[in-house]
Short mmCIF file of N, CA, C and O in Angstrom, two decimals:
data_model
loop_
_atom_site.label_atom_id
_atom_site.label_comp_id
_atom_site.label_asym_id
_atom_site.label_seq_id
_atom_site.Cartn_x
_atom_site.Cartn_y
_atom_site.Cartn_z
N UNK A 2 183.23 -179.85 -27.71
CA UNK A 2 182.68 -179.54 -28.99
C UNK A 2 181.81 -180.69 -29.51
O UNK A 2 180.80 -180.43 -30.17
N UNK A 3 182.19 -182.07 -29.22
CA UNK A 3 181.40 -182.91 -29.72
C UNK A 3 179.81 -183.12 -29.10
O UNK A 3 178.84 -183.67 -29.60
N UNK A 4 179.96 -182.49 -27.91
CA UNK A 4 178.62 -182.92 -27.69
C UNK A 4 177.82 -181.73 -27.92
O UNK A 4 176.60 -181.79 -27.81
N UNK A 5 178.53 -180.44 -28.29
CA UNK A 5 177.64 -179.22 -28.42
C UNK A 5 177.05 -179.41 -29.77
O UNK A 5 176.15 -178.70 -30.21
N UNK A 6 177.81 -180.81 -30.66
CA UNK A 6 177.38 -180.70 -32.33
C UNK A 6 176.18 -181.81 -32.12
O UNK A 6 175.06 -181.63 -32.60
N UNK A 7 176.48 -182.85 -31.44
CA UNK A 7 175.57 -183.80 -30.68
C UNK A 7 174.28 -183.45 -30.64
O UNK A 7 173.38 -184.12 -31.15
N UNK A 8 174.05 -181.89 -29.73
CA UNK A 8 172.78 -181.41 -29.83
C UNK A 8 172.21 -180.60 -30.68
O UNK A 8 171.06 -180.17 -30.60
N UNK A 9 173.14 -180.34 -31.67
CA UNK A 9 172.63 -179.32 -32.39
C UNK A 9 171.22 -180.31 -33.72
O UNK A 9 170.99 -181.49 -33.96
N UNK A 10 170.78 -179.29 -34.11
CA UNK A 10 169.74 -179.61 -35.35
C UNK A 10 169.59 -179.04 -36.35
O UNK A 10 170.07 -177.92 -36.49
N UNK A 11 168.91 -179.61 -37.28
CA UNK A 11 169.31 -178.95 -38.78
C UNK A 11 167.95 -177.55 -38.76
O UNK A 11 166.73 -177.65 -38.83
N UNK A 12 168.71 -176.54 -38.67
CA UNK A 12 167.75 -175.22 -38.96
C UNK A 12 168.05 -174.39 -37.77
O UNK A 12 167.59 -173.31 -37.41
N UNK A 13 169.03 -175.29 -37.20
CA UNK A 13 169.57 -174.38 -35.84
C UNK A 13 170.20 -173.04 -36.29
O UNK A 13 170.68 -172.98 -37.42
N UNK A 14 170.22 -171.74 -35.32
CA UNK A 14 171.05 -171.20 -35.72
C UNK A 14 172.20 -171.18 -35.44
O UNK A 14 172.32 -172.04 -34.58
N UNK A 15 173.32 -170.65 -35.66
CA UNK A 15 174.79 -170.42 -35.21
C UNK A 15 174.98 -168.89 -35.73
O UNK A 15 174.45 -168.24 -36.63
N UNK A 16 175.96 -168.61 -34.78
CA UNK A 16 176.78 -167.33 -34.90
C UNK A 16 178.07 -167.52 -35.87
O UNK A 16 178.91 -168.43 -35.84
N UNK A 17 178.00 -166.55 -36.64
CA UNK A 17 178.79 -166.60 -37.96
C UNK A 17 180.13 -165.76 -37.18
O UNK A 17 179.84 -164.62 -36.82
N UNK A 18 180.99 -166.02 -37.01
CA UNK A 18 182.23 -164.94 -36.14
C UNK A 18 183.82 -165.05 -37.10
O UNK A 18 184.64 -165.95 -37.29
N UNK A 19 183.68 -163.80 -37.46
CA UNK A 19 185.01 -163.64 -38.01
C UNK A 19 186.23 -162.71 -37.17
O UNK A 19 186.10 -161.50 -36.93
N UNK A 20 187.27 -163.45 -36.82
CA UNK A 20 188.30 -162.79 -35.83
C UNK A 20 189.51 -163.08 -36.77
O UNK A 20 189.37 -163.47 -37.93
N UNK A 21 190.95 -162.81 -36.02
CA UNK A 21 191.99 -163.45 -36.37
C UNK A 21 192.34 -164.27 -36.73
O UNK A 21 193.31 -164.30 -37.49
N UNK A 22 191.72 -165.27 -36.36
CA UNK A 22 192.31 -167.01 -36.57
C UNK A 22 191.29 -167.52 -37.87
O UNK A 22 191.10 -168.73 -38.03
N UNK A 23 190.73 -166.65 -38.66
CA UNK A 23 189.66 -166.92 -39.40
C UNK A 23 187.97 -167.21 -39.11
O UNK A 23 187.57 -166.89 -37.99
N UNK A 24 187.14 -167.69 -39.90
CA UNK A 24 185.92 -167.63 -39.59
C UNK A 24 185.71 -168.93 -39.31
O UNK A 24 186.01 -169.91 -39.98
N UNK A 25 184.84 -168.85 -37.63
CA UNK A 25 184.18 -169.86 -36.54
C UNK A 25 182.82 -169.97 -37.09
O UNK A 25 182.53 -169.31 -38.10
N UNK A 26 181.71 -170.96 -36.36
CA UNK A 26 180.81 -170.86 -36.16
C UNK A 26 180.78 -171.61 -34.48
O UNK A 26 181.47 -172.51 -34.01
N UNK A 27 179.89 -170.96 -34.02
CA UNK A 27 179.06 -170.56 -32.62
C UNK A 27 177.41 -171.16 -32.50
O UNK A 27 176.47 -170.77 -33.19
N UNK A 28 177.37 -172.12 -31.51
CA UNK A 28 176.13 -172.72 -31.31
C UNK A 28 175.44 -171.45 -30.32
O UNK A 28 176.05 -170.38 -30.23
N UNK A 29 174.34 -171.62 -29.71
CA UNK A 29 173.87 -170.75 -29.02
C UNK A 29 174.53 -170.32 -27.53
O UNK A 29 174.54 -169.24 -26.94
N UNK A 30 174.98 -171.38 -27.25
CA UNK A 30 175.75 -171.29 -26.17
C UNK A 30 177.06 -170.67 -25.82
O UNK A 30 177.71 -170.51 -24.79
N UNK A 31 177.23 -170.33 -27.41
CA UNK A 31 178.38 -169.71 -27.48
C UNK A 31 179.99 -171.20 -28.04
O UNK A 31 181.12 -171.27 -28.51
N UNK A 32 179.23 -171.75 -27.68
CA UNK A 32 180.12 -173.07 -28.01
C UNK A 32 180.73 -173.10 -29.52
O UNK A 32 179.80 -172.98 -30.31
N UNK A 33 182.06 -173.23 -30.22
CA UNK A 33 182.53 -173.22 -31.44
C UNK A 33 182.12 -174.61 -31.72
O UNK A 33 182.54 -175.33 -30.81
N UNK A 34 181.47 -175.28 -32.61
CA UNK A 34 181.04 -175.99 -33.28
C UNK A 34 181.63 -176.29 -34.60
O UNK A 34 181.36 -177.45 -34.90
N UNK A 35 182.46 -175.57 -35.68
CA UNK A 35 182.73 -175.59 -36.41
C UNK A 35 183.93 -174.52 -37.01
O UNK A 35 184.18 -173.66 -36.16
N UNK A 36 184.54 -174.39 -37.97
CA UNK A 36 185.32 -173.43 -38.34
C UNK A 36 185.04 -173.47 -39.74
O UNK A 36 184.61 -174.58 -40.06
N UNK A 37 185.15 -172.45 -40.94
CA UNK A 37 185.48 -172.60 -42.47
C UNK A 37 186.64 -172.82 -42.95
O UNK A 37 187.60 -172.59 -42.21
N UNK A 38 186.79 -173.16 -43.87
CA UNK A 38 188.51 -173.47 -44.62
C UNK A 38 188.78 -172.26 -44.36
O UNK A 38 188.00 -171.33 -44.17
N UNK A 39 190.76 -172.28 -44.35
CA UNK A 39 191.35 -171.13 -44.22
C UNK A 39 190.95 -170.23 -45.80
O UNK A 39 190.71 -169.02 -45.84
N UNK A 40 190.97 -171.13 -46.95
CA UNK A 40 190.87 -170.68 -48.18
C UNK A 40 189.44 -170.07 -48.67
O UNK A 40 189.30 -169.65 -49.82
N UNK A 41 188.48 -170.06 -47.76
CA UNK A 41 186.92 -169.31 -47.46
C UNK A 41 187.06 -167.82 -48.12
O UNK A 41 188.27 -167.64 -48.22
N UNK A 42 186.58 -167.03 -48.46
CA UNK A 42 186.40 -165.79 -48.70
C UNK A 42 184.89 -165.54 -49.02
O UNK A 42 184.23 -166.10 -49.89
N UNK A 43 184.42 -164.49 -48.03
CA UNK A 43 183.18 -164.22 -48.44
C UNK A 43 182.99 -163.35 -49.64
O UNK A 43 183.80 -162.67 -50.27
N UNK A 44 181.05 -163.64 -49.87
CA UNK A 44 181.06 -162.59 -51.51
C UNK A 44 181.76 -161.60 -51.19
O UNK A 44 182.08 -161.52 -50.01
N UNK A 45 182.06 -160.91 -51.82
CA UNK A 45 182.82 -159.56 -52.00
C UNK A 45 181.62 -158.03 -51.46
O UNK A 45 180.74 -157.68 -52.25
N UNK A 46 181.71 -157.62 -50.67
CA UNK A 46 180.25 -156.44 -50.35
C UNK A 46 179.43 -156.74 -50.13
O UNK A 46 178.39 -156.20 -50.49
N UNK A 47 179.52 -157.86 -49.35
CA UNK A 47 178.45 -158.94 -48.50
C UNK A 47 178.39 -159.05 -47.47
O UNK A 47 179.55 -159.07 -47.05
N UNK A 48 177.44 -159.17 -46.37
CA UNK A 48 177.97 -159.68 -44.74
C UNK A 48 177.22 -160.37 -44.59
O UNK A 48 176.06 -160.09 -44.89
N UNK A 49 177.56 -161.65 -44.01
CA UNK A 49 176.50 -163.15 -43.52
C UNK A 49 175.69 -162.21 -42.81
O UNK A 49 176.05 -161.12 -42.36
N UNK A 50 174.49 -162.75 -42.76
CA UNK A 50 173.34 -162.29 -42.53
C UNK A 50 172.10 -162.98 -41.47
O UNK A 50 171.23 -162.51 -40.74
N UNK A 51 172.53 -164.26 -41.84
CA UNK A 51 172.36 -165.78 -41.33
C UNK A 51 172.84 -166.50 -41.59
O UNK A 51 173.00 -166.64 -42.80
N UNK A 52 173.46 -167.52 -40.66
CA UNK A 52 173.88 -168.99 -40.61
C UNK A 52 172.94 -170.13 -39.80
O UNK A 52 172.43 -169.67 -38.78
N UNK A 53 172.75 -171.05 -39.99
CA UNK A 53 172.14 -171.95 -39.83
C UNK A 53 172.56 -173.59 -39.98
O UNK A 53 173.05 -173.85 -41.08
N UNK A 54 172.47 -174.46 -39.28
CA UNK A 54 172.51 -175.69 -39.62
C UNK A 54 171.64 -176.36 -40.63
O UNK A 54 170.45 -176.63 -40.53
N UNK A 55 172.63 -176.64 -41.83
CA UNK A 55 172.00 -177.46 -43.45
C UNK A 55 172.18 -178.66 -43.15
O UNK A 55 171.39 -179.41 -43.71
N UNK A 56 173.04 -179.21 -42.39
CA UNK A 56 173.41 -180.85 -42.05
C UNK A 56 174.52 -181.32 -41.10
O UNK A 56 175.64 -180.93 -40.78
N UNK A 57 173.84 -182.19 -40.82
CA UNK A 57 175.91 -182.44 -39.60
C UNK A 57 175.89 -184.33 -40.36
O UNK A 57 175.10 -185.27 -40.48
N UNK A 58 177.19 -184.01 -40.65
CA UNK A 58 177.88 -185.30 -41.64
C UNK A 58 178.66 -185.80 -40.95
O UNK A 58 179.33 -185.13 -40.17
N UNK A 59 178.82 -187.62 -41.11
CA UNK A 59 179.63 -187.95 -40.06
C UNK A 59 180.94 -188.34 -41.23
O UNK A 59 180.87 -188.72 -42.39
N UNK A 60 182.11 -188.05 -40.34
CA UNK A 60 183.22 -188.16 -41.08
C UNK A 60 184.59 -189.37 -40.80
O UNK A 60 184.78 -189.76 -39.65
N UNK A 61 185.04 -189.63 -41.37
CA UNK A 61 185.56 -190.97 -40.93
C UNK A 61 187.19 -190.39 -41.16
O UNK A 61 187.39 -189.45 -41.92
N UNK A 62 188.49 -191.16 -40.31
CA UNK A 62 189.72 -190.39 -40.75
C UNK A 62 189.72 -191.66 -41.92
O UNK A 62 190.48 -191.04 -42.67
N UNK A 63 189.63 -192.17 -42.22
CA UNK A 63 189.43 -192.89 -44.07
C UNK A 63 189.01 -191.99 -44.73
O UNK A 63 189.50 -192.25 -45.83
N UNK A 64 188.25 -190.82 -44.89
CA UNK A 64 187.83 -190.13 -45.60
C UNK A 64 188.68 -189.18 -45.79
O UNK A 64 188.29 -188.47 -46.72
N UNK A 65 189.94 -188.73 -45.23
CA UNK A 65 190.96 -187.68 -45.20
C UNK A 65 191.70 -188.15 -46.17
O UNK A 65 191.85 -189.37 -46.26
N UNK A 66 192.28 -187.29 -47.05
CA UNK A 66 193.54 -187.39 -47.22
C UNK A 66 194.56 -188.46 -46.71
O UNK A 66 194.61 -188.61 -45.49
N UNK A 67 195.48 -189.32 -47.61
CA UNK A 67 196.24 -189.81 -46.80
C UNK A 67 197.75 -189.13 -45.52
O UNK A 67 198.49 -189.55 -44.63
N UNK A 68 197.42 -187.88 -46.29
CA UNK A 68 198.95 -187.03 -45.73
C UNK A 68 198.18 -186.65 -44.40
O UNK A 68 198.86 -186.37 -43.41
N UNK A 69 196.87 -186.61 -44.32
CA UNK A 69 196.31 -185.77 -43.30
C UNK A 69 196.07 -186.47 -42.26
O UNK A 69 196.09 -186.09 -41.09
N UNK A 70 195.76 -187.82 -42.80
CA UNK A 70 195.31 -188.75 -41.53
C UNK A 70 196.12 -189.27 -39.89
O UNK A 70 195.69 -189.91 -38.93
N UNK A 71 197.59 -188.55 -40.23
CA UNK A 71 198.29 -189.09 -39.00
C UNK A 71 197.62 -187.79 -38.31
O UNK A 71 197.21 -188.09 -37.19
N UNK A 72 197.41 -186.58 -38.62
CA UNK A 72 196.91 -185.30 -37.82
C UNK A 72 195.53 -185.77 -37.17
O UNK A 72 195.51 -185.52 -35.96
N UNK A 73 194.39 -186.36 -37.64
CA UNK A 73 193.15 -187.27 -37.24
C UNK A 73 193.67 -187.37 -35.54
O UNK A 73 194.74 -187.87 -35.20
N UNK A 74 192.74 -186.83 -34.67
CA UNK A 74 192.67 -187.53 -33.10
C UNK A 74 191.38 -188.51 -33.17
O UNK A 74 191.10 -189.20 -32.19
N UNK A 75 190.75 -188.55 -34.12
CA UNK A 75 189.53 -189.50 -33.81
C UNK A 75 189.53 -190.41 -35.06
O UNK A 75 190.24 -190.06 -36.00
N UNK A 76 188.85 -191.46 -35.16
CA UNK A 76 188.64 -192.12 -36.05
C UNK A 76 187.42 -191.87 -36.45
O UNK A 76 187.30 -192.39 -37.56
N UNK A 77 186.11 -191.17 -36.03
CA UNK A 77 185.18 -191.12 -36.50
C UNK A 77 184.41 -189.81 -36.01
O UNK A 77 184.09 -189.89 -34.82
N UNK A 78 184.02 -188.60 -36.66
CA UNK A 78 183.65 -187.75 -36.11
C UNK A 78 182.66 -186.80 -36.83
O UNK A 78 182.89 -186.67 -38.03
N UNK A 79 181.71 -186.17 -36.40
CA UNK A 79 180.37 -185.33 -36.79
C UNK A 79 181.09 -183.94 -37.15
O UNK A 79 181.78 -183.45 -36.26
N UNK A 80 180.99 -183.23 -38.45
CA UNK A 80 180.35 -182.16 -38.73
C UNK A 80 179.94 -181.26 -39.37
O UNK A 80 179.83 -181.59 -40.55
N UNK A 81 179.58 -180.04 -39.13
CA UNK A 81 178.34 -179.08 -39.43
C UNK A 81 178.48 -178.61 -40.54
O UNK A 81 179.33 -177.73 -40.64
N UNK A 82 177.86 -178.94 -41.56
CA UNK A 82 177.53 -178.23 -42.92
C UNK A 82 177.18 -176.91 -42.02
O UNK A 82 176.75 -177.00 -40.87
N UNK A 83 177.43 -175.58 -42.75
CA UNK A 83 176.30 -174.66 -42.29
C UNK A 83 175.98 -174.00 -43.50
O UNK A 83 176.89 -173.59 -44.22
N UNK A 84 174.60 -173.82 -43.86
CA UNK A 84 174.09 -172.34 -44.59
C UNK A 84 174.31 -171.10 -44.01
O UNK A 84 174.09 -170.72 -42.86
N UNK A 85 174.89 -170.40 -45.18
CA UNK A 85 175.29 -169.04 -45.21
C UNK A 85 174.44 -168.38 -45.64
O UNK A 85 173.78 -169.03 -46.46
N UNK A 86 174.09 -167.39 -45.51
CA UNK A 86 173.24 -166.39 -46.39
C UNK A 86 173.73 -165.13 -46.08
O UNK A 86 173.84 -164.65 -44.95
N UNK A 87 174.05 -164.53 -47.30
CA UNK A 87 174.45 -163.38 -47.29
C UNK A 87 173.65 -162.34 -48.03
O UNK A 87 172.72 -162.62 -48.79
N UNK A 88 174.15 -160.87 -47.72
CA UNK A 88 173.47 -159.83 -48.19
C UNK A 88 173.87 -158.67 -47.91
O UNK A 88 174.82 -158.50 -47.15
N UNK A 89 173.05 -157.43 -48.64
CA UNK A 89 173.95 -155.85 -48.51
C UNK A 89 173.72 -155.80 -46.98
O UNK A 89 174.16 -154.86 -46.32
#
């Protein structure tokens, strides 16, 4: 995953995929790149329409939560804002 975010760019697209385990996002390759909070809900009578890369942010486990940080496997890691756009 890190190097599929590695290549990605801002205006890229991604695949918006909603299954069981909640909503992914998908580089072209099919590669998961990202996931949304479990607490996500889309507009209400909406369906993403497009997703796209708005930014990839680098994230530090200092930046977590302290309860969260023993869960951290990395100390320093990239990722993907994405734009949503939705519509009827």
């Amino acid at each position: 995953m890190h190097r599929a975010i590695a290549s990605l760019r801002v205006g890229d697209t991604l695949r918006y995929i909603g299954d069981e385990w909640g909503i992914r996002l998908e580089d072209a390759s099919g590669t998961t790149v990202g996931r949304l909070s479990k607490s996500f809900e889309p507009p209400s009578g909406l369906r993403c329409q497009e997703t796209r890369v708005r930014a990839i942010l680098v994230w530090r486990k200092s930046d977590s939560a302290a309860e969260y940080q023993a869960n951290c496997r990395s100390e320093i890691w990239e990722v993907v804002l994405p734009e949503l756009i939705f519509g009827q």
